[in-house]
Amino acid sequence: MVHGQRSDYMDFAIGIDIGGTNLKVGIVDCQGNVVARLSQPVGGDKSSEGVVGQIAALVEGLRQKSPGPVLAIGCGVPGIVNFERGIVYNSPNFPLWREEPIVEMIRQRIALPLTLDNDANMHAIGEACFGAGKDHCNMVLLTLGSGIGGGLILDGKVFHGDRGFAGEVGHIVVEPGGVPCGCGGRGCLEQYAASHGFGTFLGRMSDNERKAFLKDARVPLDGITPEVVARLADGGNKVAIRLWEEFGGYLGIGIATLINVLGVETFVIGGGITKSWNRFIDAARRTALSHTYSYHADHLIIERGMLGNDAGIVGAGTHALRCAAGGLKLSKEHSP
Amino acid sequence: MVHGQRSDYMDFAIGIDIGGTNLKVGIVDCQGNVVARLSQPVGGDKSSEGVVGQIAALVEGLRQKSPGPVLAIGCGVPGIVNFERGIVYNSPNFPLWREEPIVEMIRQRIALPLTLDNDANMHAIGEACFGAGKDHCNMVLLTLGSGIGGGLILDGKVFHGDRGFAGEVGHIVVEPGGVPCGCGGRGCLEQYAASHGFGTFLGRMSDNERKAFLKDARVPLDGITPEVVARLADGGNKVAIRLWEEFGGYLGIGIATLINVLGVETFVIGGGITKSWNRFIDAARRTALSHTYSYHADHLIIERGMLGNDAGIVGAGTHALRCAAGGLKLSKEHSP
């Protein structure tokens, strides 16, 4: 009711979700609804100039569709972001990016207040405000994909750490001396509890077991994806079922470490791999609880994200709106 | 100069540091100085009633020595503390304690505002305000002893998590399926980078290597302490030197996970084992940096605590003073 009464002076923001394959923009209202959206594949020019040019054109097209004034823009970017300086240090999806002044570049094209943050932080804001993390002032978001993204909501705000590096939960070390990781380390969580994990597990099998599995899968080793393992598990393949449990076990180890470090008991899991939720979540929960104090057993919440593909734009738009309203200062706002 | 001028209207608090073997109380001024102190071994009655009775008598004796009005009391307790409810769930040092209402029990004896927190959190406040963590708004304190305590200072405040469980950094899982831990899990950091670690490492040696080492050490296996290994290392024993590096390596793995999760770049290490600082710190730093993004290399600070045995009372007293002043609300204050 109240919502309806207030709709005539509702404010809107544009949420931008820069992904490695798709660029998405949406108009978000103050209740987290996406009232209009546009998206397109990332073009051939993956330089920051190229991507920002594409984004600017999408935003220009989207503004025409807004049912009310657009107050601000929020932009989520994959990679290491200095949200205060408005800079993206690097991005796994855009290997050429090096300390790109994304805020400055967007501001030259669009005259609206702009907030920038890591895509997982934006995703976390979306789930914390309108999704599976609602009503929890502490929450950790993990996105499971080719890697693992993370966003920490602590005491109701995104926690950034000293220079924006907080939430790199994919690099929790779960196996000292284990599988080498792109970060330069070894044994990082994302080598086990993300897409790569299945390759890791297959690498440890005996030759015969691996050969038999690949024969059932009817793909070569580098064709093993979560989808392939899910298809086999659906067909009753015992090894595939075990691999998903192994995957869940590592996820649970990561969650246990987060519980023990942060004392946070609400976890929201997003990303494409959650399509196989039932295959891994019991093992994850069981392992998390077996590596933490028993006091957590009645309080631990591990939920699947509710906002799906919209999480990034909902979070970015909400972030921008809240910063513009001067309320929850989730991050720094860069004026136009 | 300013300090001297203001001393005539300086405020004081009493800091209490409850340890497994000693009870310490001190009068702390607003610059973190301990102006008077008393301590005694924990008596035979280790029930919460017995310990609180001892504490009350110590505090009564100490108040006579105060150069000015005592505004408040801060109390640090080893174990899992619910600082809001004023309850100690359990304590590794006092195995009989179960959800002890410590705040209520002290209040019945001493009519002063009281704040309660985990001992490591109090220690962290001391180092953050007046020690090695000064001028850093994000800091993680680790205390290395028979276990590993931890305190998180995030955005200038102690972070407690959902119910006071934050900072259990000794239970970062560094080896899935590894050494069983008192928390019910396996492979926890404190089974490797605390006193227990040396037993863990000896357990992995070949029988011959272990026998030779114990012969050099001239103690049985259960007599292997950090002091013994330090003495051997000082004498040039190569295995002992390697054990300290192994210890440092595990500490570095734990620090790497904390950097990756929290994005915090300032670590303060306290506890008795820091007497052997130079034996393990290089390995810890090297391992931490090899498991984190290169961006951290120029920013990572790992410092030895500066407050030594006083850290607990300085932190508890400072905590109480700041809560009483209504300034930094580091925790909840319980009125008398």
XYZ file of C-alpha atoms in Angstrom:
672
model
C 0.000 0.000 0.000
C 2.586 2.480 1.093
C 4.593 1.500 -1.944
C 1.709 2.355 -4.257
C 1.005 5.666 -2.583
C 4.610 6.753 -2.902
C 5.160 5.653 -6.485
C 4.485 9.102 -7.984
C 7.575 10.552 -6.345
C 9.729 7.488 -6.555
C 13.392 7.876 -7.385
C 15.379 5.725 -9.771
C 19.000 4.851 -10.364
C 20.802 3.032 -13.118
C 22.677 -0.107 -12.160
C 25.521 -1.229 -14.417
C 26.854 -4.784 -14.256
C 30.031 -5.214 -16.289
C 30.645 -8.900 -16.911
C 33.283 -10.730 -18.874
C 30.804 -11.730 -21.613
C 27.804 -9.413 -21.165
C 27.211 -5.796 -20.235
C 23.945 -5.244 -18.388
C 22.261 -2.008 -17.384
C 18.949 -1.572 -15.601
C 16.759 1.116 -14.066
C 16.223 0.225 -10.420
C 13.637 1.718 -8.088
C 14.004 2.184 -4.351
C 12.333 -1.166 -3.667
C 14.905 -3.013 -5.728
C 12.661 -3.583 -8.756
C 14.248 -3.486 -12.196
C 11.773 -1.410 -14.210
C 13.713 -1.414 -17.484
C 16.834 -3.064 -18.744
C 19.221 -3.421 -21.673
C 22.116 -5.766 -22.251
C 24.544 -6.724 -24.969
C 27.593 -8.915 -25.394
C 30.947 -7.256 -24.745
C 32.227 -6.079 -28.132
C 35.545 -6.877 -29.775
C 37.272 -3.876 -28.195
C 37.830 -5.019 -24.615
C 39.978 -2.034 -23.655
C 38.529 0.085 -20.868
C 37.786 2.790 -23.486
C 35.892 0.288 -25.604
C 33.857 -1.103 -22.711
C 33.063 2.325 -21.252
C 31.951 3.500 -24.722
C 29.549 0.564 -24.965
C 28.252 1.202 -21.442
C 27.665 4.898 -22.171
C 25.613 4.060 -25.258
C 23.526 1.505 -23.321
C 22.900 3.981 -20.493
C 21.876 6.695 -22.982
C 19.333 4.327 -24.524
C 18.048 3.222 -21.121
C 17.503 6.721 -19.716
C 14.762 7.296 -22.306
C 12.820 4.415 -20.753
C 12.867 5.659 -17.160
C 9.451 6.298 -15.592
C 10.983 9.030 -13.407
C 14.139 11.020 -12.724
C 17.373 9.024 -12.635
C 19.347 10.295 -9.657
C 22.572 8.376 -9.890
C 24.502 5.494 -11.404
C 26.105 2.533 -9.663
C 28.635 0.411 -11.518
C 29.889 -3.054 -10.597
C 33.114 -4.293 -12.191
C 34.766 -7.702 -11.917
C 38.232 -7.385 -10.438
C 40.159 -5.477 -7.832
C 38.546 -2.082 -7.371
C 39.663 0.940 -5.401
C 36.206 2.363 -4.843
C 37.500 5.552 -3.220
C 39.831 6.497 -6.061
C 37.388 5.167 -8.662
C 40.014 2.891 -10.172
C 40.011 -0.727 -11.332
C 43.455 -2.179 -10.608
C 42.926 -5.296 -12.692
C 40.204 -7.608 -13.886
C 40.380 -11.319 -14.627
C 37.850 -10.741 -17.435
C 39.720 -7.847 -19.050
C 43.374 -8.827 -18.913
C 44.560 -5.577 -20.535
C 43.134 -3.372 -17.778
C 45.766 -1.863 -15.482
C 44.714 0.786 -12.963
C 41.943 2.052 -15.237
C 40.267 5.281 -13.994
C 36.798 3.942 -14.784
C 34.939 6.571 -12.737
C 36.653 9.439 -14.549
C 36.039 7.773 -17.922
C 32.306 7.276 -17.302
C 31.936 10.772 -15.851
C 33.272 12.299 -19.067
C 30.334 10.721 -20.873
C 27.460 10.756 -18.362
C 26.712 13.658 -16.005
C 25.294 11.789 -13.023
C 26.685 10.975 -9.571
C 28.508 7.682 -9.855
C 29.505 4.960 -7.409
C 31.900 2.171 -8.343
C 32.553 -1.114 -6.609
C 33.553 -4.686 -7.204
C 30.769 -6.718 -8.874
C 30.549 -9.146 -5.948
C 30.107 -6.251 -3.499
C 27.251 -4.900 -5.650
C 25.763 -8.388 -5.801
C 26.042 -8.610 -1.993
C 24.251 -5.270 -1.590
C 21.416 -6.509 -3.808
C 20.948 -9.736 -1.840
C 21.399 -7.927 1.498
C 18.783 -5.275 0.720
C 16.192 -7.210 -1.268
C 17.203 -10.866 -1.498
C 18.240 -13.841 0.581
C 20.258 -11.730 3.028
C 17.429 -9.344 3.935
C 17.092 -8.615 7.657
C 20.645 -9.773 8.432
C 23.118 -7.057 9.355
C 26.035 -9.450 8.792
C 26.211 -11.532 5.618
C 28.801 -13.041 3.341
C 27.988 -13.449 -0.337
C 29.880 -16.020 -2.382
C 29.416 -16.289 -6.144
C 30.471 -19.616 -7.585
C 31.526 -19.534 -11.217
C 34.847 -20.002 -12.970
C 36.273 -18.390 -9.815
C 34.702 -17.384 -6.496
C 33.670 -13.817 -5.843
C 32.861 -12.547 -2.395
C 31.246 -9.593 -0.712
C 31.166 -8.895 3.017
C 28.250 -7.046 4.585
C 29.398 -6.290 8.132
C 27.281 -4.251 10.538
C 25.000 -3.342 7.646
C 27.668 -1.977 5.329
C 30.015 -3.334 2.683
C 33.375 -3.894 4.323
C 36.218 -2.972 1.970
C 39.334 -3.501 4.069
C 42.289 -1.186 3.760
C 42.256 -0.491 0.042
C 39.250 -2.289 -1.397
C 40.673 -5.812 -1.325
C 38.265 -7.348 1.190
C 36.089 -10.286 0.168
C 38.597 -12.192 -1.959
C 37.175 -15.337 -0.403
C 38.127 -17.431 -3.422
C 41.679 -17.130 -2.142
C 41.127 -18.605 1.287
C 43.949 -21.148 1.394
C 42.359 -24.569 1.835
C 45.328 -26.721 0.846
C 48.852 -25.459 1.549
C 51.043 -26.476 -1.374
C 47.932 -27.401 -3.366
C 46.825 -26.470 -6.885
C 48.510 -23.294 -8.253
C 46.148 -20.321 -8.556
C 46.094 -17.252 -10.802
C 46.704 -15.050 -7.739
C 50.207 -16.452 -7.473
C 49.368 -18.663 -4.497
C 48.522 -22.338 -4.142
C 45.588 -24.269 -2.760
C 43.074 -21.396 -3.020
C 39.405 -22.255 -2.410
C 38.470 -21.365 -5.984
C 40.638 -24.188 -7.321
C 38.276 -26.632 -5.563
C 34.833 -25.090 -4.999
C 34.367 -23.425 -8.407
C 34.250 -24.736 -11.999
C 37.952 -25.517 -11.911
C 37.348 -27.840 -8.977
C 36.166 -30.722 -11.099
C 39.399 -30.664 -13.082
C 41.297 -30.653 -9.786
C 39.372 -33.677 -8.504
C 39.794 -35.586 -11.778
C 43.515 -34.885 -11.678
C 43.702 -36.789 -8.384
C 41.882 -39.906 -9.602
C 43.657 -43.043 -10.689
C 44.172 -43.189 -14.465
C 41.627 -45.967 -14.795
C 38.940 -44.207 -12.786
C 39.469 -40.993 -14.756
C 39.344 -42.811 -18.089
C 36.102 -44.547 -17.129
C 34.582 -41.246 -15.999
C 35.565 -39.421 -19.186
C 34.166 -42.280 -21.242
C 30.814 -41.947 -19.439
C 30.970 -38.174 -19.801
C 31.786 -38.472 -23.511
C 34.011 -35.376 -23.368
C 37.780 -34.890 -23.128
C 39.309 -33.799 -19.775
C 39.158 -30.096 -20.679
C 35.481 -30.470 -21.533
C 34.554 -31.311 -17.931
C 32.275 -28.518 -16.742
C 29.832 -28.296 -13.820
C 27.042 -28.870 -16.362
C 28.629 -32.102 -17.593
C 29.140 -33.406 -14.051
C 25.572 -32.402 -13.165
C 24.205 -34.260 -16.201
C 26.102 -37.408 -15.208
C 24.977 -37.115 -11.586
C 21.374 -36.702 -12.740
C 21.821 -39.962 -14.639
C 22.951 -41.711 -11.457
C 26.717 -41.783 -12.107
C 28.200 -42.496 -8.655
C 31.532 -40.798 -9.342
C 29.782 -37.639 -10.498
C 27.641 -37.637 -7.353
C 30.788 -38.028 -5.245
C 32.518 -35.170 -7.108
C 29.658 -32.804 -6.239
C 29.987 -33.847 -2.600
C 33.713 -33.222 -2.717
C 32.944 -29.804 -4.217
C 30.480 -29.124 -1.382
C 32.994 -30.274 1.214
C 35.558 -27.712 0.073
C 32.887 -25.015 -0.006
C 32.051 -26.005 3.573
C 35.705 -25.690 4.607
C 35.732 -22.170 3.173
C 32.486 -21.291 4.945
C 33.843 -22.726 8.229
C 36.890 -20.472 8.001
C 34.613 -17.480 7.327
C 32.433 -18.370 10.328
C 35.486 -18.735 12.560
C 37.134 -15.511 11.387
C 34.083 -13.279 11.107
C 31.555 -14.864 13.462
C 29.028 -14.311 10.663
C 26.286 -16.929 10.379
C 24.443 -15.896 7.207
C 25.805 -16.949 3.841
C 24.218 -16.310 0.465
C 25.521 -18.267 -2.500
C 25.050 -17.027 -6.044
C 26.465 -17.775 -9.464
C 25.706 -20.287 -12.195
C 26.844 -23.333 -10.237
C 23.909 -22.885 -7.832
C 21.810 -24.580 -10.532
C 23.147 -27.797 -8.952
C 22.336 -26.559 -5.408
C 20.927 -29.839 -4.112
C 23.973 -31.763 -5.283
C 26.431 -29.934 -3.009
C 24.682 -27.946 -0.305
C 24.239 -30.751 2.244
C 27.936 -31.624 2.113
C 28.821 -27.927 2.386
C 26.623 -27.396 5.422
C 27.754 -30.603 7.124
C 31.442 -29.789 6.586
C 31.016 -26.182 7.735
C 29.363 -27.315 10.960
C 31.925 -30.035 11.638
C 34.713 -27.402 11.514
C 33.119 -24.795 13.776
C 31.920 -24.585 17.386
C 28.639 -26.347 18.050
C 27.101 -22.972 19.033
C 26.700 -22.214 15.338
C 24.582 -25.280 14.518
C 21.204 -23.673 15.246
C 22.111 -20.345 13.684
C 23.919 -21.110 10.443
C 21.998 -20.000 7.362
C 23.299 -20.938 3.916
C 20.833 -19.689 1.306
C 20.786 -19.665 -2.442
C 20.712 -16.111 -3.853
C 17.221 -14.895 -4.787
C 18.010 -12.223 -7.357
C 19.634 -14.436 -9.991
C 21.033 -12.574 -12.993
C 19.576 -9.294 -11.772
C 21.594 -9.261 -8.535
C 24.385 -7.120 -9.997
C 22.170 -4.366 -11.416
C 19.824 -4.373 -8.401
C 22.832 -4.022 -6.073
C 24.536 -1.345 -8.169
C 21.329 0.663 -8.560
C 20.472 0.349 -4.861
C 24.006 1.355 -3.924
C 23.754 4.465 -6.085
C 20.307 5.402 -4.737
C 21.335 5.009 -1.103
C 24.505 7.008 -1.585
C 22.543 9.723 -3.421
C 20.001 9.823 -0.582
C 22.848 10.432 1.845
C 21.539 7.598 3.933
C 23.431 4.361 4.154
C 26.891 5.378 3.007
C 27.752 2.036 1.565
C 30.586 3.441 -0.458
C 32.062 6.679 -1.749
C 30.065 8.711 -4.250
C 31.901 10.479 -7.055
C 30.087 13.659 -8.099
C 29.565 14.302 -11.816
C 52.973 18.841 27.486
C 49.268 18.544 26.990
C 49.356 15.313 28.970
C 50.953 16.989 31.963
C 48.608 19.936 31.925
C 45.542 17.725 31.909
C 46.647 15.241 34.550
C 44.762 16.927 37.395
C 41.420 16.104 35.839
C 42.414 12.813 34.331
C 40.010 9.888 34.432
C 40.878 6.315 35.288
C 39.413 2.896 34.722
C 40.217 -0.540 36.039
C 41.232 -3.154 33.531
C 40.782 -6.812 34.479
C 42.599 -9.557 32.606
C 41.373 -13.025 33.598
C 43.891 -15.642 32.513
C 44.042 -19.369 32.991
C 46.886 -19.121 35.525
C 46.922 -15.484 36.677
C 44.362 -12.812 37.443
C 45.607 -9.283 36.700
C 43.994 -5.961 37.475
C 45.363 -2.490 36.765
C 44.377 1.157 36.922
C 44.649 2.602 33.431
C 44.650 6.271 32.490
C 43.316 7.764 29.282
C 46.738 7.602 27.647
C 46.959 3.885 28.203
C 49.388 4.027 31.121
C 49.055 1.478 33.904
C 49.427 3.588 37.052
C 48.877 0.783 39.572
C 48.469 -2.968 39.354
C 47.835 -6.132 41.324
C 47.927 -9.754 40.308
C 47.696 -13.202 41.830
C 47.527 -16.811 40.692
C 44.058 -18.220 40.096
C 43.060 -19.974 43.325
C 41.949 -23.551 43.771
C 38.283 -22.699 43.240
C 38.067 -22.233 39.491
C 34.275 -21.951 39.405
C 32.998 -18.624 38.091
C 31.952 -17.744 41.684
C 35.453 -18.461 42.940
C 37.181 -16.449 40.208
C 34.788 -13.494 40.480
C 35.288 -13.467 44.264
C 39.058 -13.257 43.777
C 38.659 -10.518 41.170
C 36.382 -8.473 43.451
C 38.921 -8.622 46.275
C 41.751 -7.563 43.943
C 39.711 -4.655 42.567
C 38.800 -3.509 46.091
C 42.479 -3.455 47.011
C 43.429 -1.643 43.821
C 40.837 1.130 44.085
C 42.616 2.436 47.189
C 45.691 3.070 45.040
C 44.003 5.146 42.357
C 45.318 8.710 41.918
C 41.851 9.830 40.787
C 38.254 8.741 40.331
C 37.735 5.321 38.776
C 34.944 5.702 36.224
C 34.437 2.181 34.989
C 35.718 -1.368 34.751
C 36.590 -3.386 31.679
C 37.004 -7.131 31.938
C 38.648 -9.476 29.454
C 37.919 -13.199 29.703
C 39.404 -16.083 27.725
C 36.701 -17.943 25.835
C 33.534 -17.351 23.901
C 31.875 -14.215 25.210
C 28.501 -12.710 24.448
C 29.456 -9.126 25.236
C 25.915 -7.818 24.827
C 24.324 -10.246 27.268
C 27.374 -10.161 29.536
C 27.774 -13.924 29.431
C 30.755 -16.239 28.991
C 29.563 -19.294 27.035
C 32.660 -21.332 27.729
C 36.348 -20.939 28.411
C 39.208 -23.259 27.508
C 40.907 -22.221 30.768
C 37.889 -22.817 32.989
C 36.336 -26.042 31.718
C 33.482 -25.947 34.236
C 32.140 -22.606 33.001
C 28.878 -22.887 31.035
C 27.011 -19.692 30.099
C 28.244 -17.883 33.191
C 26.591 -14.467 33.759
C 29.921 -12.828 34.628
C 28.659 -9.259 34.261
C 25.789 -9.826 36.688
C 28.120 -11.589 39.117
C 30.687 -8.773 39.140
C 27.972 -6.106 39.346
C 26.665 -7.654 42.550
C 30.057 -6.971 44.104
C 31.305 -3.762 42.486
C 29.089 -0.750 41.738
C 30.792 0.590 38.607
C 29.830 0.539 34.919
C 31.257 -2.643 33.443
C 32.197 -3.794 29.960
C 33.006 -7.406 29.167
C 34.728 -8.868 26.158
C 36.921 -11.704 25.016
C 40.519 -11.320 26.244
C 41.890 -11.200 22.696
C 39.488 -8.382 21.798
C 40.690 -6.417 24.845
C 44.280 -7.133 23.851
C 43.489 -5.899 20.331
C 42.006 -2.665 21.698
C 45.161 -2.068 23.746
C 47.493 -2.564 20.779
C 45.166 -0.606 18.443
C 44.950 2.403 20.758
C 48.428 2.559 22.274
C 50.607 -0.168 20.768
C 51.777 -1.629 17.481
C 48.430 -1.072 15.752
C 48.202 2.648 16.500
C 47.105 4.803 13.554
C 45.615 1.831 11.678
C 41.844 1.735 11.453
C 41.935 -1.927 10.387
C 44.045 -4.409 12.316
C 44.044 -8.073 13.196
C 45.608 -9.168 16.474
C 46.784 -12.751 16.861
C 48.038 -14.069 20.189
C 50.203 -17.158 19.911
C 50.214 -19.394 22.963
C 48.867 -22.865 23.624
C 46.112 -21.826 21.195
C 45.654 -18.780 18.981
C 43.463 -15.903 20.063
C 42.311 -13.232 17.690
C 40.738 -9.812 17.708
C 39.503 -7.882 14.690
C 39.596 -4.085 14.658
C 37.591 -3.112 11.571
C 36.878 0.506 10.683
C 38.199 1.522 14.100
C 35.977 -0.756 16.175
C 36.080 -4.299 17.500
C 34.068 -6.451 15.123
C 32.106 -9.085 17.010
C 30.121 -10.856 14.295
C 26.597 -12.035 14.915
C 26.876 -13.159 18.527
C 30.397 -12.404 19.666
C 32.150 -15.250 17.880
C 34.290 -13.185 15.502
C 38.068 -13.465 15.649
C 38.374 -17.203 16.264
C 41.332 -17.097 13.884
C 42.931 -20.143 15.522
C 40.238 -22.160 13.779
C 41.000 -21.077 10.241
C 41.146 -24.482 8.539
C 44.628 -24.844 7.076
C 44.612 -28.597 6.479
C 41.318 -30.315 5.655
C 41.323 -33.680 7.381
C 44.367 -32.629 9.419
C 45.067 -32.753 13.157
C 41.891 -32.962 15.326
C 41.171 -29.782 17.289
C 39.358 -29.058 20.537
C 36.677 -27.158 18.601
C 35.517 -30.427 17.067
C 37.081 -29.705 13.680
C 40.320 -30.794 12.067
C 43.328 -29.005 10.621
C 42.772 -25.752 12.541
C 45.569 -23.159 12.399
C 46.223 -23.450 16.143
C 47.266 -27.083 15.727
C 50.233 -25.826 13.647
C 51.094 -22.197 14.483
C 50.819 -22.392 18.298
C 52.608 -24.438 20.990
C 50.872 -27.606 19.806
C 52.405 -27.142 16.372
C 55.759 -28.586 17.348
C 54.112 -31.810 18.467
C 52.247 -31.896 15.145
C 55.459 -31.456 13.183
C 57.321 -34.097 15.240
C 54.460 -36.522 14.652
C 55.100 -36.283 10.912
C 58.830 -36.991 11.112
C 60.329 -40.386 10.446
C 60.886 -42.382 13.627
C 64.639 -42.009 13.321
C 64.569 -38.264 12.801
C 62.210 -37.821 15.749
C 64.339 -40.021 17.996
C 67.468 -38.061 17.115
C 65.705 -34.774 17.759
C 64.349 -35.870 21.143
C 67.798 -37.104 22.083
C 69.264 -33.664 21.300
C 66.385 -32.001 23.146
C 66.862 -34.289 26.159
C 63.095 -34.313 26.825
C 60.330 -36.821 26.014
C 57.882 -36.057 23.177
C 55.364 -34.411 25.515
C 58.118 -32.172 26.896
C 58.580 -30.429 23.528
C 57.639 -26.788 24.063
C 58.403 -23.642 22.044
C 61.089 -22.866 24.659
C 62.801 -26.222 24.098
C 62.754 -25.842 20.319
C 64.032 -22.264 20.663
C 66.903 -23.410 22.889
C 67.886 -26.062 20.341
C 67.635 -23.587 17.467
C 69.803 -21.112 19.384
C 72.366 -23.900 19.676
C 72.355 -24.364 15.886
C 70.183 -27.508 15.678
C 69.102 -27.585 12.019
C 65.894 -29.530 12.645
C 64.815 -27.045 15.312
C 65.516 -24.145 12.941
C 63.426 -25.876 10.269
C 60.575 -26.466 12.746
C 60.390 -22.748 13.506
C 60.228 -22.047 9.768
C 57.469 -24.595 9.375
C 55.657 -22.870 12.252
C 56.102 -19.507 10.502
C 54.890 -20.956 7.216
C 51.589 -22.029 8.757
C 51.217 -18.670 10.474
C 51.775 -17.084 7.044
C 49.041 -19.273 5.503
C 46.649 -18.065 8.201
C 47.656 -14.439 7.654
C 47.225 -14.863 3.879
C 43.674 -16.102 4.374
C 42.972 -13.126 6.662
C 44.382 -10.709 4.069
C 42.306 -12.298 1.313
C 39.088 -12.373 3.336
C 39.357 -9.026 5.114
C 41.641 -6.974 2.886
C 43.369 -5.918 6.123
C 47.106 -5.295 5.860
C 48.120 -4.668 9.490
C 48.753 -7.623 11.786
C 49.944 -7.457 15.358
C 51.222 -10.646 16.939
C 51.289 -11.103 20.691
C 51.683 -13.947 23.141
C 54.605 -15.765 24.709
C 55.805 -17.391 21.489
C 56.790 -13.975 20.117
C 59.937 -14.344 22.252
C 61.208 -16.359 19.266
C 60.060 -13.676 16.779
C 63.170 -13.760 14.576
C 62.961 -17.532 14.212
C 59.580 -17.536 12.449
C 58.611 -14.086 11.204
C 60.485 -14.151 7.882
C 58.875 -17.455 6.908
C 55.470 -16.116 7.975
C 55.812 -12.945 5.939
C 57.185 -14.740 2.878
C 54.398 -17.333 2.948
C 51.691 -14.700 3.485
C 52.928 -12.715 0.482
C 53.255 -15.783 -1.744
C 49.565 -16.574 -1.133
C 48.116 -13.113 -1.769
C 47.976 -10.630 -4.639
C 51.212 -8.776 -5.292
C 49.418 -5.491 -4.468
C 49.833 -6.301 -0.798
C 53.638 -6.605 -0.886
C 54.387 -2.928 -0.196
C 51.620 -2.548 2.370
C 51.735 -5.629 4.582
C 52.712 -4.856 8.171
C 53.314 -7.731 10.599
C 54.433 -6.288 13.925
C 55.201 -7.752 17.286
C 52.865 -6.470 19.999
C 54.300 -3.582 22.039
C 52.329 -3.868 25.271
C 53.529 -7.307 26.376
C 51.859 -8.635 29.503
C 50.037 -5.339 30.057
C 48.090 -5.532 26.793
C 45.040 -7.144 28.393
C 44.617 -4.652 31.227
C 45.468 -1.654 29.038
C 42.862 -2.797 26.494
C 40.206 -3.571 29.091
C 40.753 -0.271 30.923
C 40.771 1.714 27.675
C 37.628 -0.070 26.540
C 35.873 0.841 29.772
C 37.038 4.476 29.648
C 35.941 4.990 26.068
C 32.569 3.402 26.666
C 32.117 5.526 29.815
C 33.038 8.652 27.855
C 30.308 7.779 25.368
C 32.856 8.182 22.618
C 34.065 5.185 20.716
C 31.351 2.651 21.432
C 33.639 -0.306 21.152
C 31.221 -2.558 22.946
C 28.121 -2.558 25.111
C 28.340 -1.022 28.567
C 26.449 -2.666 31.402
C 25.374 -0.107 34.034
C 25.984 -0.907 37.698
